[in-house]
XYZ file of C-alpha atoms in Angstrom:
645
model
C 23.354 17.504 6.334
C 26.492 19.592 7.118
C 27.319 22.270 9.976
C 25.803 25.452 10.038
C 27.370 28.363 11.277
C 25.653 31.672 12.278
C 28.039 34.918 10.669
C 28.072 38.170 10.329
C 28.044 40.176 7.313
C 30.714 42.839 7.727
C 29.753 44.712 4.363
C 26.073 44.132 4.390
C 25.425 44.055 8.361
C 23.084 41.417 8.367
C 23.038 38.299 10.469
C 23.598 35.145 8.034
C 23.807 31.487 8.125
C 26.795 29.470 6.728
C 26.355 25.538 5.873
C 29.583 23.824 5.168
C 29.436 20.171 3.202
C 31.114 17.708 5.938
C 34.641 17.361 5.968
C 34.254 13.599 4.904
C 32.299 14.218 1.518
C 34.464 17.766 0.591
C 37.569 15.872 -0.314
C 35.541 14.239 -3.082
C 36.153 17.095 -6.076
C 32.986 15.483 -8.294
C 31.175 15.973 -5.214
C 31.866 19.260 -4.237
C 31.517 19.969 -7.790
C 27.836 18.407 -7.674
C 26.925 20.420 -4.356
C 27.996 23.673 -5.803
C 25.971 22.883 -9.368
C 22.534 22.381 -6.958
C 23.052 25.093 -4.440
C 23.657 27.532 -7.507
C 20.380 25.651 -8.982
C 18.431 25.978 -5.412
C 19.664 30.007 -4.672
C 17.778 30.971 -8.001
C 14.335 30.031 -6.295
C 12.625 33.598 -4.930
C 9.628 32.075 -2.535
C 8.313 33.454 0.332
C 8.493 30.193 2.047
C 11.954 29.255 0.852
C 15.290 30.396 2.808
C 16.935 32.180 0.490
C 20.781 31.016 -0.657
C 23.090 34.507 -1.524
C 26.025 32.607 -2.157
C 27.941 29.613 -3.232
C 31.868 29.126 -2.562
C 34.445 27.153 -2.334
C 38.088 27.600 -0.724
C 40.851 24.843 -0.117
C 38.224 21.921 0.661
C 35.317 23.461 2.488
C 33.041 24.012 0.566
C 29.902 26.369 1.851
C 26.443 28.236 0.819
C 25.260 31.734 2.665
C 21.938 32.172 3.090
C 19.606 34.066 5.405
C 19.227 33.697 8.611
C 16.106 33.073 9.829
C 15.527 34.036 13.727
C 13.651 30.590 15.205
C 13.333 26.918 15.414
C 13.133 24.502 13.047
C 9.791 22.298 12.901
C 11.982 19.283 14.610
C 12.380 21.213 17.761
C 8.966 22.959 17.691
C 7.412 18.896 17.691
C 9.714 18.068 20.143
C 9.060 20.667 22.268
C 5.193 21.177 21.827
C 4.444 17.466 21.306
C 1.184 17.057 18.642
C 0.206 20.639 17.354
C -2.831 22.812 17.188
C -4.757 21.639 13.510
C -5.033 25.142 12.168
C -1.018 25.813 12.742
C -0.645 22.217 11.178
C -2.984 22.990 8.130
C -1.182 26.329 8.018
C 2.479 25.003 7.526
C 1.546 22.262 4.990
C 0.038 24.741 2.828
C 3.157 27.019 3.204
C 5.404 24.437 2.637
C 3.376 22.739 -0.070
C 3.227 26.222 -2.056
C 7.405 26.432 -1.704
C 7.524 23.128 -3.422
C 5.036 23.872 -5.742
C 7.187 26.639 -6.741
C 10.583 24.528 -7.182
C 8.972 21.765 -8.691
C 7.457 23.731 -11.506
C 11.253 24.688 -11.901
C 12.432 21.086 -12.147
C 14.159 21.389 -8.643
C 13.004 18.879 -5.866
C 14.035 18.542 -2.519
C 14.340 15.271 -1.820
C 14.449 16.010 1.770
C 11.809 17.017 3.053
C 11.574 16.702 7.053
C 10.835 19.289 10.313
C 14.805 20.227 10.691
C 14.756 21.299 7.029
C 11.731 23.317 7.702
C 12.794 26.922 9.525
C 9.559 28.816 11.541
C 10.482 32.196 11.439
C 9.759 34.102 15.267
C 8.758 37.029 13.923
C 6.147 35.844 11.567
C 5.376 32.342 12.587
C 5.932 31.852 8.681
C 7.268 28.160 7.797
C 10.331 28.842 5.239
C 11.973 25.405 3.381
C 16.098 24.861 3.239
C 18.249 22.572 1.378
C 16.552 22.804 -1.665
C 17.968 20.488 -4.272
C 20.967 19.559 -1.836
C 20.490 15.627 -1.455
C 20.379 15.085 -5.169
C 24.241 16.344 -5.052
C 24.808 13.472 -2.772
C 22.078 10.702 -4.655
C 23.291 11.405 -8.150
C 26.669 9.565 -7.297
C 26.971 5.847 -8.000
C 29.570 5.168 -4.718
C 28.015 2.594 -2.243
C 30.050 4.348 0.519
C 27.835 7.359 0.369
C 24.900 5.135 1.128
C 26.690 3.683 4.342
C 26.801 7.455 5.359
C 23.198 7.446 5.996
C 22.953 10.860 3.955
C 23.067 9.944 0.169
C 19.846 8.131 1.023
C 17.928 11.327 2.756
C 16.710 10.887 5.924
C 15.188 7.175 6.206
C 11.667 8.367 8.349
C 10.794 10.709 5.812
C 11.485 8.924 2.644
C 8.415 7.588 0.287
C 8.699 4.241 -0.905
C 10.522 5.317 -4.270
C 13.185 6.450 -2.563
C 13.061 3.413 0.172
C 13.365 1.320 -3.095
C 16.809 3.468 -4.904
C 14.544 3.709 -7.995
C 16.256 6.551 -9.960
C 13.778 8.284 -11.250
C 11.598 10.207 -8.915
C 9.324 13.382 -8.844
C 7.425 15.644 -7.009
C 4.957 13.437 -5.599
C 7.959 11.930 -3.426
C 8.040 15.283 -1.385
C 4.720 14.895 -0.753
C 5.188 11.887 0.365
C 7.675 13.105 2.765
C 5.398 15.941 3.619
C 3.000 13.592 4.731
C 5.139 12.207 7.134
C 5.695 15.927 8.147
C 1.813 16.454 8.666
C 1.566 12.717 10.544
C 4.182 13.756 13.061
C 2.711 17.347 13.562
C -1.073 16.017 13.927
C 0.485 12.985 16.413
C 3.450 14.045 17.754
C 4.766 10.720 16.385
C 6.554 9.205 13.591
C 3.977 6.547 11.250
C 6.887 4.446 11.441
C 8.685 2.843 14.360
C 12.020 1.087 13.635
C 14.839 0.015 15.343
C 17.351 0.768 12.256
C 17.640 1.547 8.984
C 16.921 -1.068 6.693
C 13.457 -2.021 8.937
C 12.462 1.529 8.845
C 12.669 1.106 4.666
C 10.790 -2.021 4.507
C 8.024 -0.369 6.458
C 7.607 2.573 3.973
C 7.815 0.143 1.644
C 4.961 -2.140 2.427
C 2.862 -1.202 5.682
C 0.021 1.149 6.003
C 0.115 3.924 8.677
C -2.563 4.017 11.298
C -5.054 6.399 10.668
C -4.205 9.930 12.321
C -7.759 10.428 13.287
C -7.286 6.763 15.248
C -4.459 8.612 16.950
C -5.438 11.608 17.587
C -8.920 13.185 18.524
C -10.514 16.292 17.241
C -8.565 16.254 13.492
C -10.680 17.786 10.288
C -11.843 15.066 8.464
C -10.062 17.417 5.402
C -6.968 17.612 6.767
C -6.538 13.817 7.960
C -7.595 12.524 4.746
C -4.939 15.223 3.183
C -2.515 14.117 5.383
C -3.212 10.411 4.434
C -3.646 10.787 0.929
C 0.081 11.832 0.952
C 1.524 8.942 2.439
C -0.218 6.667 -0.662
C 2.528 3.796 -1.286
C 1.904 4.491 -5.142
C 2.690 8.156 -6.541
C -0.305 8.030 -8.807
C -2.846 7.838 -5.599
C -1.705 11.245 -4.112
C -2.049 14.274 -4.936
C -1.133 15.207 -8.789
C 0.906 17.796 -7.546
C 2.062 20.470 -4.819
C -0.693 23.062 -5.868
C -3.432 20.583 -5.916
C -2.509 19.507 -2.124
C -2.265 23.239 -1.375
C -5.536 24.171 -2.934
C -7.356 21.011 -0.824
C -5.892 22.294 2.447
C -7.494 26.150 1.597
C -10.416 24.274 0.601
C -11.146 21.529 2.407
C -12.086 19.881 -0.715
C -10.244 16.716 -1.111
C -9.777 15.284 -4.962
C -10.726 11.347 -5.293
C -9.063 8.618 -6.382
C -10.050 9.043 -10.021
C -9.105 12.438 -10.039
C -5.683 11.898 -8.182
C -4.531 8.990 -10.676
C -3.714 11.196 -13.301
C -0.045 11.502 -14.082
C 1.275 14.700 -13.270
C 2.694 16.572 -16.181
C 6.456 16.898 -16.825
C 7.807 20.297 -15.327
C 8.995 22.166 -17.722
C 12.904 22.325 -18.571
C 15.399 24.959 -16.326
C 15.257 27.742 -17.627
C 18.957 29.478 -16.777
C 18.205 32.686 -17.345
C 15.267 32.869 -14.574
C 16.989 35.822 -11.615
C 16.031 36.368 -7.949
C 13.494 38.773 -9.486
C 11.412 35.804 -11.257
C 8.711 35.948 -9.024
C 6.210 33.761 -7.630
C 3.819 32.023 -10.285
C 2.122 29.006 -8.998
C 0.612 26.869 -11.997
C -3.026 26.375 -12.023
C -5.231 23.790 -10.236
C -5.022 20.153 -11.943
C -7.718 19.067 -10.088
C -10.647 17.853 -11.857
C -13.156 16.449 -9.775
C -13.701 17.318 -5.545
C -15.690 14.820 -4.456
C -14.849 13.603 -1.061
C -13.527 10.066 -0.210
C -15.872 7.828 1.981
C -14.173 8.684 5.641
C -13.399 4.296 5.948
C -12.644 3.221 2.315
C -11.972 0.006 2.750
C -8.277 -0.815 1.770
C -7.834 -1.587 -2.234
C -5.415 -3.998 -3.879
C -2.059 -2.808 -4.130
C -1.087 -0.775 -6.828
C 1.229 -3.592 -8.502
C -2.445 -5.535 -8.452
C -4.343 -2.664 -10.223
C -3.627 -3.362 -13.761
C -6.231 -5.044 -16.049
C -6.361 -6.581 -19.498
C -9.111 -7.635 -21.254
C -8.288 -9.654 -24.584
C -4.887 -7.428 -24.554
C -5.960 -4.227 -24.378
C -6.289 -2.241 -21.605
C -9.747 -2.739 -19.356
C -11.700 -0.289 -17.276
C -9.927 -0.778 -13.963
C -11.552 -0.408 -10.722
C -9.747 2.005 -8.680
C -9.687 2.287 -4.902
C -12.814 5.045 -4.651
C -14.539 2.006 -6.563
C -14.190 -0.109 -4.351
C -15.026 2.173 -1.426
C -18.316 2.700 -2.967
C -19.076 -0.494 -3.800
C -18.911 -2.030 0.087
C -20.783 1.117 1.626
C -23.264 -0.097 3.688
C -26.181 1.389 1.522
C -25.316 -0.274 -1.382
C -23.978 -3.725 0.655
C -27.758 -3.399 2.075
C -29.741 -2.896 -0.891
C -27.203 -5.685 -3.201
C -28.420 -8.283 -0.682
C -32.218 -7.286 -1.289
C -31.800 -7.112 -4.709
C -30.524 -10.777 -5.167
C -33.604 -12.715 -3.942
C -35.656 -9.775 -6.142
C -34.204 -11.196 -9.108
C -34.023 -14.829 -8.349
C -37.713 -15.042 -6.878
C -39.047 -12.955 -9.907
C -37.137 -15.112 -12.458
C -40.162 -17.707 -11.842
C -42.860 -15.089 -10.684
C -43.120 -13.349 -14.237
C -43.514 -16.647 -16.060
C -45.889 -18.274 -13.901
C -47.414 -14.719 -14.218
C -47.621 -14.970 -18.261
C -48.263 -17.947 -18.286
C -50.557 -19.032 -15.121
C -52.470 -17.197 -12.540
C -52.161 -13.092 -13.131
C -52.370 -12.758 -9.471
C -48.687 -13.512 -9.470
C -48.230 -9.774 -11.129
C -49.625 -8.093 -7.857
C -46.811 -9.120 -5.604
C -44.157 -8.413 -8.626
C -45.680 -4.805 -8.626
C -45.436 -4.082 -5.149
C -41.883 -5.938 -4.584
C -40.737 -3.901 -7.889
C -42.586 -0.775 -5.918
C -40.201 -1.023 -3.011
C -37.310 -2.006 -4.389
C -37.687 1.293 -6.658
C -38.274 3.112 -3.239
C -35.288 1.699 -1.826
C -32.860 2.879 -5.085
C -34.373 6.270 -5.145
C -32.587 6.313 -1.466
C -29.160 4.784 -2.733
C -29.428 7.433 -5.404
C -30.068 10.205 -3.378
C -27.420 9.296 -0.946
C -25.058 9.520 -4.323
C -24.656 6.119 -5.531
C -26.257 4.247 -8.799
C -26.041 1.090 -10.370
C -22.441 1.206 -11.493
C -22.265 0.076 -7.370
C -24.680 -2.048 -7.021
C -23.077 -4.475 -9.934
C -19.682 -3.600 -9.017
C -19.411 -1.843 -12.287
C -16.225 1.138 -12.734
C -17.391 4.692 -12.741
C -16.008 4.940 -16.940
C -18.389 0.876 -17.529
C -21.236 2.423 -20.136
C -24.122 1.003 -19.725
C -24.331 -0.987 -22.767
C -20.888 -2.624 -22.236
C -22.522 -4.437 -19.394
C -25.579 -5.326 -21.206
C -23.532 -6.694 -23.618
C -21.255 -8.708 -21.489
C -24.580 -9.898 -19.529
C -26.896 -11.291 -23.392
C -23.078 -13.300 -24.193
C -22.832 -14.797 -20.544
C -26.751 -15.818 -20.993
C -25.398 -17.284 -24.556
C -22.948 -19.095 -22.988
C -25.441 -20.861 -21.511
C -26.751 -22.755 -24.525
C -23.461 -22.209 -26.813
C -20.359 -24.213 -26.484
C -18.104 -21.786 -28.605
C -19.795 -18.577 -26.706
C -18.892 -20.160 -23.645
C -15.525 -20.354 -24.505
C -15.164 -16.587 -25.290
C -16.776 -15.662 -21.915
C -13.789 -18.237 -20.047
C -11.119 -16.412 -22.201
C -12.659 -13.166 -21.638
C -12.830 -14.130 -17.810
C -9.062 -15.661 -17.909
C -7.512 -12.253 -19.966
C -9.506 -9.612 -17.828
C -9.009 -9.258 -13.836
C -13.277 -8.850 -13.376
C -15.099 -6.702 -10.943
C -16.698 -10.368 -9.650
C -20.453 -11.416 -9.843
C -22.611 -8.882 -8.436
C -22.772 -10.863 -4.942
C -19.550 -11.858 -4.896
C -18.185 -10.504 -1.269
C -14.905 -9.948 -3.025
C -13.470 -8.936 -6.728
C -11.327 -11.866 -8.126
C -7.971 -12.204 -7.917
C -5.627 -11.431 -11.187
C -3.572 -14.309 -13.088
C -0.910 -15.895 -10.806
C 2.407 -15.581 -11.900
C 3.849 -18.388 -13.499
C 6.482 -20.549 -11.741
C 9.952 -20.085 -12.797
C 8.957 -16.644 -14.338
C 11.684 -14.372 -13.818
C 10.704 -10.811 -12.528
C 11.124 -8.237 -14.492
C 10.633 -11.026 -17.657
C 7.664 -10.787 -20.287
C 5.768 -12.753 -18.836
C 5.886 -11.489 -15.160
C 5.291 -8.024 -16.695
C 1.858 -9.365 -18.605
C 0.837 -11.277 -16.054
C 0.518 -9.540 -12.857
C 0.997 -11.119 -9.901
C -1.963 -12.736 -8.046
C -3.304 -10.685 -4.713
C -3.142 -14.577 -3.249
C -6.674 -14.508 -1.932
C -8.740 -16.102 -4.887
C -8.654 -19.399 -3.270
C -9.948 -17.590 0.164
C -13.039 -15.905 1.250
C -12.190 -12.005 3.110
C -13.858 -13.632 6.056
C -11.033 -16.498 6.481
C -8.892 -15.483 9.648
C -5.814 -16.220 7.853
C -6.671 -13.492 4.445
C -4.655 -11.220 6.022
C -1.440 -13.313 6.331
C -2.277 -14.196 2.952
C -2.569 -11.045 1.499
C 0.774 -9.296 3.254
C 2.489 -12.567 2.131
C 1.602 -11.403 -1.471
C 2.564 -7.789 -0.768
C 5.872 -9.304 0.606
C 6.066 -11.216 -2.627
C 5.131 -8.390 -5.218
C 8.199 -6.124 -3.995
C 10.411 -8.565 -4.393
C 10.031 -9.048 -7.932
C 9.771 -5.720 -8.302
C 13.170 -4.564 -6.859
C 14.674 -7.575 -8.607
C 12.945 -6.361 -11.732
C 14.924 -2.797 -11.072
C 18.349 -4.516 -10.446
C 20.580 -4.366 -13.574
C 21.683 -7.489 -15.132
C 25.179 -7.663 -13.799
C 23.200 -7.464 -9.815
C 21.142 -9.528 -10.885
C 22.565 -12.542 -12.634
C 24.506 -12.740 -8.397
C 21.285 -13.141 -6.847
C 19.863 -15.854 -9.746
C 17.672 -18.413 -7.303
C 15.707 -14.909 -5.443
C 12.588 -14.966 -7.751
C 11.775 -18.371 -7.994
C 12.415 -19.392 -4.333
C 10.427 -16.177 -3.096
C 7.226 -16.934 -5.259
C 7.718 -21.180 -4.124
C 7.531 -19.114 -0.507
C 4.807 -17.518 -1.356
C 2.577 -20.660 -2.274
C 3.719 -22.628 0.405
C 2.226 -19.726 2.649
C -1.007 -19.949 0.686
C -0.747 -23.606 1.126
C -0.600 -23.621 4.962
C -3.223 -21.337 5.112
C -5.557 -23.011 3.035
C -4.728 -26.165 5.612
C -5.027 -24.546 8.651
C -8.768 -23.196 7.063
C -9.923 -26.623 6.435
C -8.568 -27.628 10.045
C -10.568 -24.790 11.384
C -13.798 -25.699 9.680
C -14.089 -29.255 10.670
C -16.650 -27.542 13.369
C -16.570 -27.242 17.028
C -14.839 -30.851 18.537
C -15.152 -31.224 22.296
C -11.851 -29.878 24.006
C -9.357 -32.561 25.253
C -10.274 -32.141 28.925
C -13.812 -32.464 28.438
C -13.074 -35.915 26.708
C -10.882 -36.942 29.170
C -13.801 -36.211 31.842
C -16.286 -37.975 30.466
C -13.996 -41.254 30.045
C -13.017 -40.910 33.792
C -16.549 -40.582 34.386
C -17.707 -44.186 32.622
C -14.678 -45.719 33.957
C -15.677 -45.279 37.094
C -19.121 -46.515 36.191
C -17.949 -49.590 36.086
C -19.826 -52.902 36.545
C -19.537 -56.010 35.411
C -23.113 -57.279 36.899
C -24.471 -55.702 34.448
C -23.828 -56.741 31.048
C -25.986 -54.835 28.908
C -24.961 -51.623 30.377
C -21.519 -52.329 30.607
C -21.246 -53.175 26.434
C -22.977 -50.218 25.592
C -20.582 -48.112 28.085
C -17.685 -50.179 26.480
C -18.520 -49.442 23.370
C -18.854 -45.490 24.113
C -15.365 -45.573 25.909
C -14.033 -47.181 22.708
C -15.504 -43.832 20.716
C -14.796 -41.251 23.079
C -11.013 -42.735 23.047
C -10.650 -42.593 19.369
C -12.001 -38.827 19.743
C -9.813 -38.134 22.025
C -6.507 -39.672 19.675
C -8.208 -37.178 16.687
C -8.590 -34.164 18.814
C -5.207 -34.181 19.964
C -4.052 -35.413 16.752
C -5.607 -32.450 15.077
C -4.357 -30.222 17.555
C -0.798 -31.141 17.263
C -0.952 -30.379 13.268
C -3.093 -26.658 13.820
C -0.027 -26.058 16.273
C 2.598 -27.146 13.623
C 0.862 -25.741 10.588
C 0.681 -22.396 11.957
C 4.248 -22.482 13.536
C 5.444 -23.110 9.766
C 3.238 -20.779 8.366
C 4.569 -17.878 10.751
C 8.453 -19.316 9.625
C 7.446 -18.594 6.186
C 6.618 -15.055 6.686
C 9.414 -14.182 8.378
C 11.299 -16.135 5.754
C 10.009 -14.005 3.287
C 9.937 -10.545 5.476
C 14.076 -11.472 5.584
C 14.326 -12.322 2.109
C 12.614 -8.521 1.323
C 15.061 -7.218 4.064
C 18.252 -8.787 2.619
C 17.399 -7.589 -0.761
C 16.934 -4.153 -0.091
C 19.630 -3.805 1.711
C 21.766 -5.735 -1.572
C 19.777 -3.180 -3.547
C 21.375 0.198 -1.398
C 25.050 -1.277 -1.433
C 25.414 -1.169 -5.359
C 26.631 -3.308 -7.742
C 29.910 -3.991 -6.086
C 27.890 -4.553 -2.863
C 28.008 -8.272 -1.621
C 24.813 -10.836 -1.741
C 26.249 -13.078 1.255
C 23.155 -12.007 3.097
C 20.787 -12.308 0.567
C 22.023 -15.961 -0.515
C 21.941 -17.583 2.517
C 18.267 -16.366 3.032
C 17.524 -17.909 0.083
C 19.064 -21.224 0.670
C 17.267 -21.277 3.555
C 14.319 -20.459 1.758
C 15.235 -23.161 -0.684
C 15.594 -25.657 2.424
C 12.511 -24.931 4.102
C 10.668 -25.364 1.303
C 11.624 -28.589 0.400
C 11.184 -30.122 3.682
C 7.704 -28.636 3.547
C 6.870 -30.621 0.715
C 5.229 -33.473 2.583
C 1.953 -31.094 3.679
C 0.489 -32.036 0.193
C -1.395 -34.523 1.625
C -2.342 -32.884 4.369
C -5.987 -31.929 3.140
C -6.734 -35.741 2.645
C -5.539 -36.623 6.590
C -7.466 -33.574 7.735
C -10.924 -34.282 5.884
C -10.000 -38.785 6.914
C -10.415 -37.372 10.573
């Protein structure tokens, strides 16, 4: 943001660098008068690793900051020119950088902006030194739409975290992490996470994909420092780090906190204190961290964090959290769950027939019980315990479970028992039956619920997939469709009234997308499981083949051939038949995402224009949305033609 001019100063003699706001942002005096309030905020910050600001000014309408001038590149070039970096420099700069806004942050002051051109490596020292500390909240703080459309009030789209991709208002240190992330990614890659043609795409994809892995990327990374890395670019602030120091102590380290341990809110910095001088000093603030257990190197990938809240008879539930359900599908524990269920079932009868039959029943419950023992001493060793193996969280007590388990067995035999387990079941998102292959999916939210209403805020939406096994090919369709879904309600549950009463039809056509997605994919699954059917051509080769078989000497032989031409013809009128509706099931199916990718799009972009922005886009997305799914109305009865076939 702005020029920057290399000076001389005539009384000092020192070399110095002068940033000037642009031209078309200085004629704005609340804006100048914003700049000047953060550079005189940023130019009280003493770090090593921050460029240091030794003036503030303005004359006519330039306004301008002096600060040192540090003999080097920036970052940017230094990728550009070196391509993917050396892991030790890479490890070196993020803990540089992480300790400068470490500092600022426990001062209340946060960047905003954190990418390689704002990021100065000094020649002499190879040190990594921050700039424009506390300069893009001059620009954010204002409520114009046209500084949006400058590209600039926004930061710098590649480096945002999904907060700021969203405009939510309130954002804190975490988000420079974030953006530090994307720092590390590019530095470990050479690349971006993202690739985007514009803007608004490059948003959406903050917003709601997952980066490849950097070790999938690039060879020879620390395990550490990739899972650093990718522990920054979490979508939700409460699955990074807690803070700068925490991410600065993990790099030093190599210890890497876990989920648990990261989830904790990050305490408020404390208020600015105007009195703190050049000579404050450097004080970092003590490790949060609580707990350094590393994270499985594959965690398989968790609900989203709108997904992750629980209730259990309205109160707040022991929530499984992503390192939960990492441990729970390791392969130890997958191995000795699937073991462990025909133990139980097979011993169910073995120790009565033992009590009360034969007693040679006992030896083969003793040796079973024997190796299974063996077997758990193994999971136990290799750090895992029971909490896994029943898909228990790491805070369940043991006698919770115990409990839950004697009023399930109730249920059994009790009517009114049983219909405290459903309500328990129907209030509280549950971990799923100990061989369940997945957890089950949370309440779905209500048709004609309008986000950011009660009840879309105490019922969560549904992940879509509790219809679906995680084996179906279409789950992950599914499951983005729902992500796709879920940030829709939630930027029209950040919209203020006045934006949103324009935009009126968005929630409820959006979630009528969404089930019309997890209707065609629950078609195109039964479709797909009718089992294998003889292709077309092989049909159509075996009819040539008794056609020209042909002969009317012989009669027995030519009514039974008859009769098998007769079959393999009405096979042939279902295979194609069944062919034609996979093709235009799954043609509609891919319409409806990108429906729904578009309706995301247009709202965001709504969203960033402001309340006197226009919803022309957004509107006729959703008429369209409206249109389509009307005319898909007639696949109801598609299940009924697919099993008649």
């Amino acid at each position: 943001m702005g020029v920057v001019y290399c000076a001389r100063d005539r009384r000092l003699k020192r070399s110095v660098a002068v940033k000037v706001l642009p031209p078309e942002l200085g004629y704005r005096s609340d804006i100048r008068q914003r700049f000047l309030r953060e550079a005189e905020t940023a130019a009280q910050l003493s770090h090593p690793n921050i460029v240091p600001i030794y003036t503030v000014e303005e004359k006519d309408t330039l306004v301008y900051f002096v600060m040192a001038f540090i003999s080097g590149d920036n970052l940017g070039k230094v990728i550009t020119d070196r391509g993917a970096m050396d892991p030790d420099d890479v490890r070196r700069i993020l803990r540089e950088v992480s300790d400068a806004l470490q500092y600022a942050h426990h001062r209340n002051v946060i960047h905003r902006d954190i990418k390689p051109d704002n990021i100065l490596i000094d020649a002499d020292s190879g040190r990594a030194m921050v700039t424009d500390f506390g300069i893009a909240r001059a620009l954010t703080d204002s409520n114009d739409s046209r500084l949006t459309a400058t590209g600039m009030a926004i930061g710098t789209p590649a480096y945002m975290s999904p907060e700021q991709s969203a405009g939510d208002s309130q954002i804190d240190g975490r988000s420079d992490l974030y953006s530090l992330g994307v720092v590390g990614y590019q530095m470990l890659c050479g690349e971006l996470p993202f690739d985007a043609p514009n803007t608004p795409m490059m948003l959406v994809k903050h917003l709601s994909e997952t980066p490849v892995n950097v070790n999938e990327r690039t060879a020879g990374i620390p395990l550490d420092l990739s899972r650093a890395v990718m522990m920054c670019l979490e979508k939700n602030p409460q699955d990074r780090f807690p803070n700068a120091n925490s991410l600065s102590t993990a790099l030093s380290t190599g210890d890497i906190p876990t989920l648990i341990a990261r989830a904790q809110p990050a305490p408020p910095p404390p208020r600015r204190n105007s009195s703190m001088g050049a000579g404050s000093g450097y004080s970092p603030m003590p490790s949060l961290r609580t707990n350094h257990a590393i994270r499985p190197p594959m965690a398989p990938m968790a609900p989203l964090g709108s997904m992750a809240t629980r209730y259990s008879s309205g109160a707040r539930a022991a929530a499984p959290t992503n390192d939960d359900y990492a441990r729970w599908n390791a392969p130890e524990v997958l191995k000795f769950r699937k073991r462990l269920a025909p133990y139980i079932a097979v011993n169910a009868v073995l120790i009565p027939a033992g009590i009360f039959g034969s007693n040679g029943f006992f030896f083969a419950t003793i040796w079973w019980t024997v190796a299974m023992a063996v077997q758990y001493s193994k999971l136990w060793q290799a750090g895992y315990d029971w909490k896994d193996v029943f898909r228990q969280p790491r805070d369940r007590l043991f006698v919770d479970v115990a409990a839950e388990t004697i009023d399930d067995a109730r249920a059994l035999f009790d009517e009114k028992k049983r219909e405290q387990v459903r309500d328990r079941a129907r209030r509280r998102t549950g971990t799923g039956g100990l061989f369940s292959p997945i957890p089950s999916g949370l309440p779905m939210l209500p048709m004609g619920a309008r986000a950011g209403s009660r009840d879309s805020r105490n019922n969560p939406p549904s992940s879509g997939l509790d219809y679906m096994s995680m084996n179906s090919r279409y789950a992950d369709t599914v499951q983005q469709a729902a992500s796709d879904r879920d940030e829709i309600l939630r930027h029209l549950a950040q919209l203020g009234e006045g934006e949103r009463s324009n935009v009126p039809d968005v929630s409820n056509a959006a979630d009528a997308l969404f089930q019309k997605i997890r209707q065609l994919a629950s078609r195109l699954d039964e479709i797909d499981s009718n089992g294998e059917q003889p292709s077309e051509v092989e049909l159509e080769s075996e009819i040539t083949r008794l056609e020209d078989q042909a002969n009317p000497l012989d009669y027995n032989a030519s009514e039974s051939r008859v009769r098998r031409l007769a079959q393999l013809k009405r096979q042939r009128r279902i295979v194609v038949d069944l062919k034609r509706k996979r093709e235009e099931a799954f043609s509609k199916l891919e319409n409806c995402r990108t429906l729904l990718r578009s309706m995301k799009l247009e709202l965001l972009r709504y969203r960033s224009a402001g309340l006197g922005g226009p919803a022309t886009g957004l509107t006729m997305v959703t008429q369209q949305v409206q249109s389509v799914v009307r005319d898909l109305g007639y696949l109801s009865d598609a299940a009924a033609e697919v099993r008649a076939l």
